[in-house]
Amino acid sequence: MMKQSLISSAIVTALFSSNVFAADVKGKILDNNNQPVSGAKVHLHGKSQSVTTDKNGQFTINVDADSQLHITKNNYLDERLPVTTDNAYVTVVLKPSAVESMVVYASALHKNNVEMASPVTVLAGDELKNAAKPTLGETLKGQPGINASYFGPVSSSPIIRGLDGPRVKITQNGLDSSDASRVGPDHANTNDSLSAQQIEVLRGPATLLYGSGAIGGVVNVVDNRIPTDIIESLSGAAEYSHDTVSNTNTYAAMLETGSDGFNFHFDGVSRKGGDYDTPEFNLPHEEHDEHGEDDHDAHDDHGHEGEHDDHNESPETAKKVDNTFIDSQQVNFGTSYVNEHLTLGLSFGRIDTDYGIPAHSHEGHDHEGHEHDEHEGEDDHADESAEQGVFARVKQDRWQALFNYSLHNEWIESINVRAGYTDYEHSEIEHGSIGTTFKNKTTELRTGIEHRIGEWHGIVGYHYADSDYKADGAEAFTPATETKSHALFLLEERTFGDFTLELGARIEDFQLSSLVTTEAHHDDHDDHGDDDHDDHGHDDHDDHGHDDHDDHGHDDHDDHGHDDHKEYESVAYQLDMTNISASIGGVYNFTEGHNVAFNVSRSERAPLTAELLSNGTHIATRTYELGLGYVIEDGEVHFEPQEIAQETATNIDFSVRRFIGDFGYTINVFYNDVANYYYQQNTGLMFTSEHGIENADHFHEGALPVFKFASDDAELYGVELDAHYRINDKNRVKVFADTLTAKLDNDQYLPRIPSNKLGVKYEYEHAGWKANMTITRYNSQSDIAAYESKTNGYTLVDTSFQYDFSAQGIDFVGYANIDNLTNELGFVHSSFIKEQAPLPGRNLKLGLRAYF
């Protein structure tokens, strides 16, 4: 017992003791012109605390052992400086970066974007604030390799290198956003870019830290809702902006204060606007159909392109996209306690948003006249829905907790724990009543131990996630599902002179469980009773208890076309998979300010609910969807999920970077070979609620094409360019471009792949004035799936003006942005509703931002 006690005491002493000979180290940060650099972050490696330089570039930080200062400032190269308790004063000169250089919080190892083995884009500061849109997709789509799904401007998710949905993880401070945006393109994500400090996009698989859902990349929204630095004074910001294209008014505010290590944070955003204007465009023929059915990317229900009105009538035109209003409020509160070793914090956020869902109407929707002006901004969206169709009401409560203890001993540098709980609800309101409700309750825990063993520096951790998803209503085409995952991950790096090697691995236990409804069969050959069925437990009543009629008045069938006289039974289904991912990468700094980077990864993921178990009408995409677990035989649907294979991506990234001097660039080349790629395939069959699934030859009015998830091998490859040239102190030019090819192994193109783009941006800055103009060419897209139509190219011209000034001790930024200056008509090929919802027309955005 004595021996055990001595060992325990030694371990505790090693972990939690601090050097009694602590001392303050003071210093000054300068640029290459010997001018002070204010706002630079000075972080003591292995500690949770960091400090920020004042307006004179000066700082003071406590050092209790030999360590290393890590100095970072946006658009400067990072500096690392060894320090001891004997250092009284240090001076550090930062070199400017030719490309945007920012610390990537999602990297886990305190790297900036030009030090990463895999490509990263970071948007921050005034550039982020000026570019902020209601959705992440619209905010980020101008970056190389990034596009948007675009279900209207208020429901638009990021697409990374042609991958979106369940392949792109969207996180808030490293934890999953936990909304329903992965279920369908009409479901908006709940991250507001206006309240963010920075947004990070990790291209390529980032599954090691973030799980199998990050097989295509990660978008991490970083905010300060849990303050991680000591705040010693009151500070804040406020902003107002107005968009003319939709008459949208946006208000935002942030407030932070602290005392004796206790900190408090508040931020809030309110946004309200109406339908957005467009250049004149032809409404698709199906917009006038009695049932509002679409032809799925400008094809008729049989997949034939270009067959429209039998009477050869002139197409109706519009200059506005109906039902695209937004009324959103978001607030976040956070508090923390921070000292030299400990950070402990808690935050709460609430989102309450109503937004219109374009092209999501049912029968009785009248498109003629356009006399209803959403620019008036009604408060009663139930009244709007009666005239304008379906709108979504989103509510989300989100708790986050943070624990970080920095030990600063020989092996363990810090222990970090992040935990989150999210209660999300998305209701679709039609004619003043709820039609369908999607709910998702998520619990997540991520813990990591940052360590240094010999020459290796890394992090080992555990990640747990539990998602309880439910859908009830006429459009609940996926069943209630609980998804759990437990994972262990390891990321290590070692420096060999000018070369840094990175190794990583993750093993994840994935479990999906659901109660699937199948048609009952009473014979000896059907072990499961699987047959023609839906996913929602319909037998003699649908989920809303409607007898003998569905929501559209069809007799003798439920919303999925199932005969009420058939017998159904519920079958418990569970999918268990072990996903293993690994990567190797490196960065070689072959000369000052230049490096090459490579990363090779192999990532596995299991199908999610929509890909595996969907079975029903998806009004948003105008299709009847079937998951991987179903087969169709002679018009009958059977649940046979026995042959489900993991999607496995082998991704290769190679980057060349120059980030010093007046000229800088980043060139990324990638190749992604995906085995068992999950995608939707047009079966050539049609569905109606009265007749079920039939061959396309038996055409019925309002019939929807049947799309079934299938898996096949695919490859995606392309190039991304981001180059900057500093002409002089006032003028700068940026060129950016991306290309993408995405094919199945049978040489067919994948659907809705974004078109290539090429852009140039000119920036001018002088005496508080900033101005820029961006011209972006989106090429036509003719590399299309069999059921798609070609999308014409378009050119967007955007410009902005900004003036920084001070008054009464408050710093102000006034700005004016003009988007789509030439009022170009543009259709987004990656959108499910490209024909019904072109991009917004010319928009003037006026804003004023204040800091105190």
Short mmCIF file of C-alpha atoms in Angstrom, two decimals, residues 317-727:
data_model
loop_
_atom_site.label_atom_id
_atom_site.label_comp_id
_atom_site.label_asym_id
_atom_site.label_seq_id
_atom_site.Cartn_x
_atom_site.Cartn_y
_atom_site.Cartn_z
CA THR A 317 -42.26 34.58 -66.90
CA ALA A 318 -41.36 35.83 -63.44
CA LYS A 319 -39.02 38.36 -61.87
CA LYS A 320 -39.19 36.98 -58.37
CA VAL A 321 -38.87 33.58 -56.71
CA ASP A 322 -41.96 33.02 -54.61
CA ASN A 323 -41.84 31.74 -51.07
CA THR A 324 -38.22 32.62 -50.24
CA PHE A 325 -38.81 34.88 -47.22
CA ILE A 326 -36.88 34.55 -43.97
CA ASP A 327 -37.62 35.58 -40.39
CA SER A 328 -34.84 34.44 -38.10
CA GLN A 329 -33.65 35.13 -34.57
CA GLN A 330 -30.59 33.61 -32.94
CA VAL A 331 -29.05 34.26 -29.50
CA ASN A 332 -26.04 32.71 -27.77
CA PHE A 333 -24.94 33.08 -24.15
CA GLY A 334 -21.68 31.75 -22.77
CA THR A 335 -19.53 31.94 -19.68
CA SER A 336 -16.14 30.61 -18.70
CA TYR A 337 -13.46 30.61 -16.06
CA VAL A 338 -9.88 30.86 -17.30
CA ASN A 339 -6.57 30.81 -15.45
CA GLU A 340 -3.04 29.81 -16.39
CA HIS A 341 -3.86 26.10 -16.60
CA LEU A 342 -7.65 25.74 -16.63
CA THR A 343 -10.45 26.70 -18.99
CA LEU A 344 -13.95 25.72 -17.94
CA GLY A 345 -16.99 26.99 -19.81
CA LEU A 346 -20.64 26.52 -20.73
CA SER A 347 -22.81 28.05 -23.47
CA PHE A 348 -26.42 28.01 -24.60
CA GLY A 349 -27.79 28.99 -27.99
CA ARG A 350 -31.32 29.25 -29.33
CA ILE A 351 -32.46 29.52 -32.94
CA ASP A 352 -36.00 30.36 -34.04
CA THR A 353 -36.36 30.68 -37.81
CA ASP A 354 -39.17 30.67 -40.34
CA TYR A 355 -38.19 30.47 -44.00
CA GLY A 356 -40.01 29.81 -47.24
CA ILE A 357 -39.34 26.65 -49.23
CA PRO A 358 -39.50 27.46 -52.96
CA ALA A 359 -40.93 24.95 -55.43
CA HIS A 360 -42.43 23.06 -52.49
CA SER A 361 -46.12 23.83 -53.02
CA HIS A 362 -49.04 21.45 -53.56
CA GLU A 363 -52.31 21.80 -55.34
CA GLY A 364 -54.08 25.14 -55.57
CA HIS A 365 -50.93 27.26 -55.68
CA ASP A 366 -51.47 30.12 -58.08
CA HIS A 367 -48.38 31.58 -59.71
CA GLU A 368 -50.14 34.21 -61.74
CA GLY A 369 -50.07 37.88 -61.00
CA HIS A 370 -47.28 38.05 -58.41
CA GLU A 371 -49.24 40.75 -56.65
CA HIS A 372 -48.31 39.54 -53.18
CA ASP A 373 -45.28 41.59 -52.16
CA GLU A 374 -43.15 39.80 -49.61
CA HIS A 375 -41.16 42.98 -49.29
CA GLU A 376 -43.83 44.17 -46.93
CA GLY A 377 -42.62 41.42 -44.54
CA GLU A 378 -45.72 39.93 -42.89
CA ASP A 379 -45.37 38.62 -39.37
CA ASP A 380 -48.00 35.93 -39.79
CA HIS A 381 -46.32 33.24 -41.86
CA ALA A 382 -49.31 30.96 -41.47
CA ASP A 383 -51.23 33.47 -43.60
CA GLU A 384 -48.34 33.60 -46.06
CA SER A 385 -48.34 29.85 -46.45
CA ALA A 386 -51.92 29.86 -47.64
CA GLU A 387 -50.86 32.08 -50.54
CA GLN A 388 -47.23 31.16 -50.97
CA GLY A 389 -47.02 27.44 -50.21
CA VAL A 390 -44.99 25.57 -47.63
CA PHE A 391 -42.62 27.22 -45.19
CA ALA A 392 -40.33 25.76 -42.54
CA ARG A 393 -40.28 26.60 -38.86
CA VAL A 394 -36.97 25.69 -37.26
CA LYS A 395 -36.28 25.69 -33.54
CA GLN A 396 -33.03 24.60 -31.98
CA ASP A 397 -31.64 24.66 -28.45
CA ARG A 398 -27.93 23.94 -28.22
CA TRP A 399 -25.75 23.47 -25.14
CA GLN A 400 -21.97 23.24 -25.27
CA ALA A 401 -19.43 22.65 -22.52
CA LEU A 402 -15.65 22.95 -22.55
CA PHE A 403 -12.99 21.68 -20.16
CA ASN A 404 -9.31 22.20 -20.89
CA TYR A 405 -6.48 21.60 -18.44
CA SER A 406 -2.93 22.41 -19.50
CA LEU A 407 -0.36 20.49 -17.52
CA HIS A 408 2.94 21.53 -19.10
CA ASN A 409 4.87 18.50 -18.01
CA GLU A 410 7.26 16.36 -20.00
CA TRP A 411 4.67 14.14 -21.69
CA ILE A 412 1.13 15.42 -21.41
CA GLU A 413 0.57 18.99 -22.56
CA SER A 414 -3.20 19.32 -22.16
CA ILE A 415 -6.44 17.46 -21.65
CA ASN A 416 -9.42 18.79 -23.60
CA VAL A 417 -13.07 17.78 -23.36
CA ARG A 418 -15.90 19.22 -25.45
CA ALA A 419 -19.49 18.13 -24.99
CA GLY A 420 -22.72 19.18 -26.65
CA TYR A 421 -26.45 18.53 -26.54
CA THR A 422 -28.78 19.73 -29.29
CA ASP A 423 -32.57 19.63 -29.46
CA TYR A 424 -33.63 20.39 -33.04
CA GLU A 425 -37.09 20.59 -34.59
CA HIS A 426 -38.01 21.40 -38.19
CA SER A 427 -41.73 21.69 -39.00
CA GLU A 428 -43.12 22.26 -42.47
CA ILE A 429 -46.23 24.46 -42.35
CA GLU A 430 -48.82 24.25 -45.09
CA HIS A 431 -52.12 26.19 -45.11
CA GLY A 432 -51.51 27.20 -41.51
CA SER A 433 -51.07 23.67 -40.13
CA ILE A 434 -48.09 21.39 -39.60
CA GLY A 435 -47.67 18.84 -42.37
CA THR A 436 -44.40 17.17 -41.42
CA THR A 437 -42.07 17.53 -38.44
CA PHE A 438 -38.44 16.41 -38.29
CA LYS A 439 -36.79 16.13 -34.88
CA ASN A 440 -33.21 15.38 -33.96
CA LYS A 441 -31.78 15.16 -30.45
CA THR A 442 -28.03 14.75 -30.39
CA THR A 443 -25.49 14.16 -27.65
CA GLU A 444 -21.80 14.42 -28.47
CA LEU A 445 -18.58 14.11 -26.48
CA ARG A 446 -15.05 14.58 -27.73
CA THR A 447 -12.02 14.28 -25.49
CA GLY A 448 -8.38 14.54 -26.49
CA ILE A 449 -5.03 14.35 -24.78
CA GLU A 450 -2.32 16.42 -26.43
CA HIS A 451 1.07 14.93 -25.73
CA ARG A 452 4.73 14.92 -26.66
CA ILE A 453 6.58 11.61 -26.61
CA GLY A 454 10.20 11.94 -27.65
CA GLU A 455 10.22 13.74 -31.00
CA TRP A 456 6.55 13.02 -31.66
CA HIS A 457 3.81 15.56 -30.96
CA GLY A 458 0.18 14.52 -31.23
CA ILE A 459 -3.26 13.96 -29.82
CA VAL A 460 -5.10 10.80 -28.82
CA GLY A 461 -8.79 10.88 -28.11
CA TYR A 462 -12.24 9.39 -27.82
CA HIS A 463 -15.35 10.56 -29.69
CA TYR A 464 -18.95 9.62 -28.88
CA ALA A 465 -22.09 10.68 -30.74
CA ASP A 466 -25.75 9.70 -30.30
CA SER A 467 -28.44 11.02 -32.66
CA ASP A 468 -32.14 10.31 -32.09
CA TYR A 469 -33.95 11.27 -35.30
CA LYS A 470 -37.71 11.24 -35.87
CA ALA A 471 -39.95 12.29 -38.74
CA ASP A 472 -43.75 12.44 -38.57
CA GLY A 473 -46.16 13.53 -41.26
CA ALA A 474 -47.14 13.27 -44.89
CA GLU A 475 -43.61 13.84 -46.18
CA ALA A 476 -41.75 11.76 -43.60
CA PHE A 477 -40.01 9.59 -46.16
CA THR A 478 -37.48 8.29 -43.61
CA PRO A 479 -38.30 6.35 -40.42
CA ALA A 480 -37.33 7.22 -36.86
CA THR A 481 -33.72 6.18 -36.37
CA GLU A 482 -31.17 6.18 -33.58
CA THR A 483 -27.53 6.39 -34.62
CA LYS A 484 -24.65 5.85 -32.21
CA SER A 485 -20.91 5.88 -32.72
CA HIS A 486 -17.91 5.29 -30.47
CA ALA A 487 -14.47 6.05 -31.83
CA LEU A 488 -10.81 6.19 -30.85
CA PHE A 489 -8.47 8.41 -32.86
CA LEU A 490 -4.78 9.20 -32.98
CA LEU A 491 -2.92 11.98 -34.80
CA GLU A 492 0.87 12.29 -34.60
CA GLU A 493 3.48 14.54 -36.21
CA ARG A 494 7.27 14.66 -36.21
CA THR A 495 9.65 17.15 -37.73
CA PHE A 496 12.75 16.05 -39.61
CA GLY A 497 14.55 19.29 -40.43
CA ASP A 498 12.44 21.06 -43.04
CA PHE A 499 10.02 18.15 -43.38
CA THR A 500 7.05 17.46 -41.09
CA LEU A 501 5.46 14.00 -41.19
CA GLU A 502 1.84 13.45 -40.13
CA LEU A 503 0.25 10.08 -39.30
CA GLY A 504 -3.31 9.44 -38.23
CA ALA A 505 -5.81 6.65 -37.61
CA ARG A 506 -9.36 6.22 -36.37
CA ILE A 507 -11.50 3.23 -35.53
CA GLU A 508 -15.23 3.85 -35.21
CA ASP A 509 -18.02 1.56 -34.07
CA PHE A 510 -21.17 2.66 -35.93
CA GLN A 511 -24.68 1.49 -34.98
CA LEU A 512 -27.94 2.44 -36.70
CA SER A 513 -31.23 1.09 -35.37
CA SER A 514 -34.75 1.66 -36.67
CA LEU A 515 -38.21 0.17 -36.70
CA VAL A 516 -39.05 -0.49 -40.34
CA THR A 517 -42.63 -1.18 -41.44
CA THR A 518 -43.05 -4.00 -43.95
CA GLU A 519 -46.00 -5.68 -45.57
CA ALA A 520 -46.89 -8.84 -43.69
CA HIS A 521 -46.64 -12.14 -45.60
CA HIS A 522 -47.78 -15.40 -44.14
CA ASP A 523 -45.78 -17.98 -45.99
CA ASP A 524 -42.74 -20.09 -45.25
CA HIS A 525 -40.53 -18.37 -47.77
CA ASP A 526 -40.52 -14.85 -46.33
CA ASP A 527 -38.47 -14.75 -43.16
CA HIS A 528 -39.06 -11.08 -42.48
CA GLY A 529 -42.42 -10.37 -43.97
CA ASP A 530 -40.78 -7.77 -46.19
CA ASP A 531 -42.79 -6.55 -49.12
CA ASP A 532 -44.56 -3.50 -50.42
CA HIS A 533 -44.38 -1.07 -47.52
CA ASP A 534 -43.42 2.33 -46.28
CA ASP A 535 -41.12 3.37 -43.46
CA HIS A 536 -43.61 4.98 -41.19
CA GLY A 537 -45.73 2.29 -39.66
CA HIS A 538 -48.81 2.87 -41.82
CA ASP A 539 -51.47 0.23 -41.66
CA ASP A 540 -55.15 1.20 -41.68
CA HIS A 541 -54.27 4.78 -40.71
CA ASP A 542 -51.46 7.06 -41.71
CA ASP A 543 -49.19 8.75 -39.15
CA HIS A 544 -51.73 11.50 -38.56
CA GLY A 545 -54.61 9.13 -37.92
CA HIS A 546 -56.45 9.95 -41.13
CA ASP A 547 -58.95 7.23 -42.00
CA ASP A 548 -59.17 6.06 -45.59
CA HIS A 549 -57.85 9.38 -46.97
CA ASP A 550 -54.36 10.79 -47.20
CA ASP A 551 -53.58 14.50 -47.03
CA HIS A 552 -54.48 14.96 -50.69
CA GLY A 553 -57.84 13.28 -50.52
CA HIS A 554 -56.90 9.97 -52.12
CA ASP A 555 -59.17 7.14 -51.04
CA ASP A 556 -58.03 3.69 -49.97
CA HIS A 557 -54.33 4.53 -49.95
CA ASP A 558 -52.02 6.21 -47.49
CA ASP A 559 -49.52 8.89 -48.49
CA HIS A 560 -47.14 6.28 -49.90
CA GLY A 561 -49.68 4.50 -52.07
CA HIS A 562 -50.12 1.49 -49.81
CA ASP A 563 -53.44 -0.33 -49.87
CA ASP A 564 -55.20 0.14 -46.54
CA HIS A 565 -56.51 -3.43 -46.80
CA LYS A 566 -53.04 -4.92 -46.69
CA GLU A 567 -51.49 -5.98 -43.42
CA TYR A 568 -48.25 -4.42 -42.21
CA GLU A 569 -45.85 -5.31 -39.46
CA SER A 570 -42.93 -3.53 -37.84
CA VAL A 571 -39.51 -5.13 -38.03
CA ALA A 572 -36.61 -4.02 -35.88
CA TYR A 573 -33.58 -3.34 -38.07
CA GLN A 574 -30.04 -2.66 -36.94
CA LEU A 575 -26.90 -1.92 -38.92
CA ASP A 576 -23.54 -2.46 -37.21
CA MET A 577 -20.35 -1.46 -38.97
CA THR A 578 -16.77 -0.75 -37.97
CA ASN A 579 -15.31 2.15 -39.92
CA ILE A 580 -11.52 2.33 -40.08
CA SER A 581 -9.73 5.37 -41.44
CA ALA A 582 -6.04 6.19 -41.74
CA SER A 583 -3.86 8.85 -43.31
CA ILE A 584 -0.26 9.76 -43.97
CA GLY A 585 0.87 13.20 -45.01
CA GLY A 586 3.72 15.62 -44.94
CA VAL A 587 4.85 19.18 -45.53
CA TYR A 588 8.29 20.02 -46.95
CA ASN A 589 9.52 23.61 -46.64
CA PHE A 590 12.04 23.48 -49.48
CA THR A 591 12.93 27.18 -49.16
CA GLU A 592 11.77 30.15 -47.11
CA GLY A 593 8.11 30.88 -47.73
CA HIS A 594 7.61 27.89 -50.04
CA ASN A 595 6.41 24.38 -49.33
CA VAL A 596 4.86 21.33 -50.90
CA ALA A 597 2.35 19.17 -49.07
CA PHE A 598 0.82 15.77 -49.67
CA ASN A 599 -1.79 13.71 -47.91
CA VAL A 600 -3.03 10.19 -48.63
CA SER A 601 -6.04 8.92 -46.73
CA ARG A 602 -8.37 5.95 -46.71
CA SER A 603 -11.77 6.61 -45.10
CA GLU A 604 -14.82 4.43 -44.54
CA ARG A 605 -18.41 5.36 -43.77
CA ALA A 606 -21.75 3.63 -43.33
CA PRO A 607 -24.97 4.84 -45.00
CA LEU A 608 -27.18 7.21 -43.06
CA THR A 609 -30.95 6.99 -42.67
CA ALA A 610 -31.96 8.74 -45.89
CA GLU A 611 -29.52 6.70 -47.99
CA LEU A 612 -30.45 3.39 -46.40
CA LEU A 613 -34.10 3.50 -45.29
CA SER A 614 -35.90 6.21 -47.28
CA ASN A 615 -39.21 5.03 -48.75
CA GLY A 616 -41.69 7.70 -49.72
CA THR A 617 -42.51 10.87 -51.55
CA HIS A 618 -39.89 13.60 -51.21
CA ILE A 619 -41.79 16.68 -52.31
CA ALA A 620 -38.72 18.94 -52.18
CA THR A 621 -36.95 16.97 -54.92
CA ARG A 622 -40.15 15.94 -56.76
CA THR A 623 -39.25 12.27 -56.52
CA TYR A 624 -40.27 9.06 -54.82
CA GLU A 625 -37.15 7.90 -52.96
CA LEU A 626 -36.05 4.41 -52.02
CA GLY A 627 -33.00 3.61 -49.92
CA LEU A 628 -30.22 1.08 -50.36
CA GLY A 629 -32.10 -1.41 -48.19
CA TYR A 630 -34.89 -1.87 -50.74
CA VAL A 631 -35.25 -3.77 -54.00
CA ILE A 632 -38.00 -3.44 -56.63
CA GLU A 633 -39.39 -6.59 -58.21
CA ASP A 634 -42.32 -6.42 -60.65
CA GLY A 635 -43.43 -3.09 -59.21
CA GLU A 636 -43.29 -4.45 -55.65
CA VAL A 637 -40.92 -3.02 -53.04
CA HIS A 638 -39.09 -5.43 -50.72
CA PHE A 639 -36.86 -4.62 -47.76
CA GLU A 640 -33.68 -6.66 -48.25
CA PRO A 641 -30.76 -4.84 -46.61
CA GLN A 642 -28.41 -7.81 -46.46
CA GLU A 643 -25.88 -6.61 -49.06
CA ILE A 644 -24.93 -3.19 -47.71
CA ALA A 645 -21.25 -2.36 -48.17
CA GLN A 646 -19.32 0.55 -46.71
CA GLU A 647 -18.45 3.55 -48.84
CA THR A 648 -14.65 3.70 -48.93
CA ALA A 649 -12.71 6.70 -50.23
CA THR A 650 -9.02 6.68 -51.09
CA ASN A 651 -8.05 10.33 -51.47
CA ILE A 652 -4.74 11.83 -52.63
CA ASP A 653 -3.99 15.53 -52.17
CA PHE A 654 -0.92 17.36 -53.46
CA SER A 655 -0.37 21.08 -52.83
CA VAL A 656 2.27 23.63 -53.82
CA ARG A 657 2.37 26.90 -51.88
CA ARG A 658 4.24 30.18 -51.98
CA PHE A 659 3.33 32.47 -49.10
CA ILE A 660 6.05 35.12 -48.78
CA GLY A 661 6.76 38.30 -50.65
CA ASP A 662 4.46 40.16 -53.02
CA PHE A 663 3.40 37.09 -54.99
CA GLY A 664 1.81 34.04 -53.39
CA TYR A 665 -0.25 31.10 -54.50
CA THR A 666 -1.72 27.78 -53.51
CA ILE A 667 -2.30 25.03 -56.07
CA ASN A 668 -4.16 21.89 -54.98
CA VAL A 669 -4.46 18.75 -57.09
CA PHE A 670 -6.67 15.95 -55.80
CA TYR A 671 -7.85 12.50 -56.80
CA ASN A 672 -10.58 10.67 -54.90
CA ASP A 673 -11.32 7.03 -55.71
CA VAL A 674 -14.53 5.95 -53.96
CA ALA A 675 -15.64 2.33 -53.72
CA ASN A 676 -19.38 1.70 -53.19
CA TYR A 677 -20.28 5.35 -53.75
CA TYR A 678 -23.91 5.93 -52.68
CA TYR A 679 -25.96 7.88 -55.21
CA GLN A 680 -29.53 8.15 -56.47
CA GLN A 681 -30.36 6.30 -59.67
CA ASN A 682 -33.41 6.90 -61.86
CA THR A 683 -35.24 3.57 -62.03
CA GLY A 684 -37.42 4.60 -65.00
CA LEU A 685 -40.49 3.82 -62.88
CA MET A 686 -43.20 6.25 -61.80
CA PHE A 687 -45.20 6.58 -58.59
CA THR A 688 -48.66 7.86 -57.72
CA SER A 689 -50.40 7.51 -54.38
CA GLU A 690 -53.39 5.87 -56.11
CA HIS A 691 -51.56 3.38 -58.29
CA GLY A 692 -48.25 2.86 -56.49
CA ILE A 693 -45.11 2.13 -58.53
CA GLU A 694 -45.66 1.44 -62.21
CA ASN A 695 -43.78 1.48 -65.48
CA ALA A 696 -43.48 4.90 -67.09
CA ASP A 697 -45.70 3.64 -69.94
CA HIS A 698 -48.68 3.76 -67.55
CA PHE A 699 -48.60 7.52 -67.20
CA HIS A 700 -50.82 9.18 -64.60
CA GLU A 701 -51.18 12.87 -63.91
CA GLY A 702 -48.98 14.01 -61.04
CA ALA A 703 -46.77 10.89 -61.24
CA LEU A 704 -43.30 11.18 -59.70
CA PRO A 705 -40.15 9.47 -60.95
CA VAL A 706 -38.83 6.75 -58.64
CA PHE A 707 -35.22 7.29 -57.59
CA LYS A 708 -33.43 4.55 -55.71
CA PHE A 709 -30.12 4.76 -53.88
CA ALA A 710 -27.51 2.50 -55.42
CA SER A 711 -23.79 2.01 -54.91
CA ASP A 712 -21.06 1.86 -57.50
CA ASP A 713 -17.40 2.79 -57.74
CA ALA A 714 -16.70 6.42 -58.61
CA GLU A 715 -13.80 8.77 -59.06
CA LEU A 716 -13.60 12.52 -58.52
CA TYR A 717 -10.56 14.60 -59.43
CA GLY A 718 -9.69 18.21 -60.06
CA VAL A 719 -7.47 21.25 -59.52
CA GLU A 720 -7.86 24.34 -57.31
CA LEU A 721 -5.92 27.61 -57.66
CA ASP A 722 -5.71 30.60 -55.34
CA ALA A 723 -3.08 33.22 -56.32
CA HIS A 724 -2.37 36.71 -54.95
CA TYR A 725 -0.18 39.51 -56.27
CA ARG A 726 0.52 42.64 -54.24
CA ILE A 727 1.16 45.39 -56.77
#
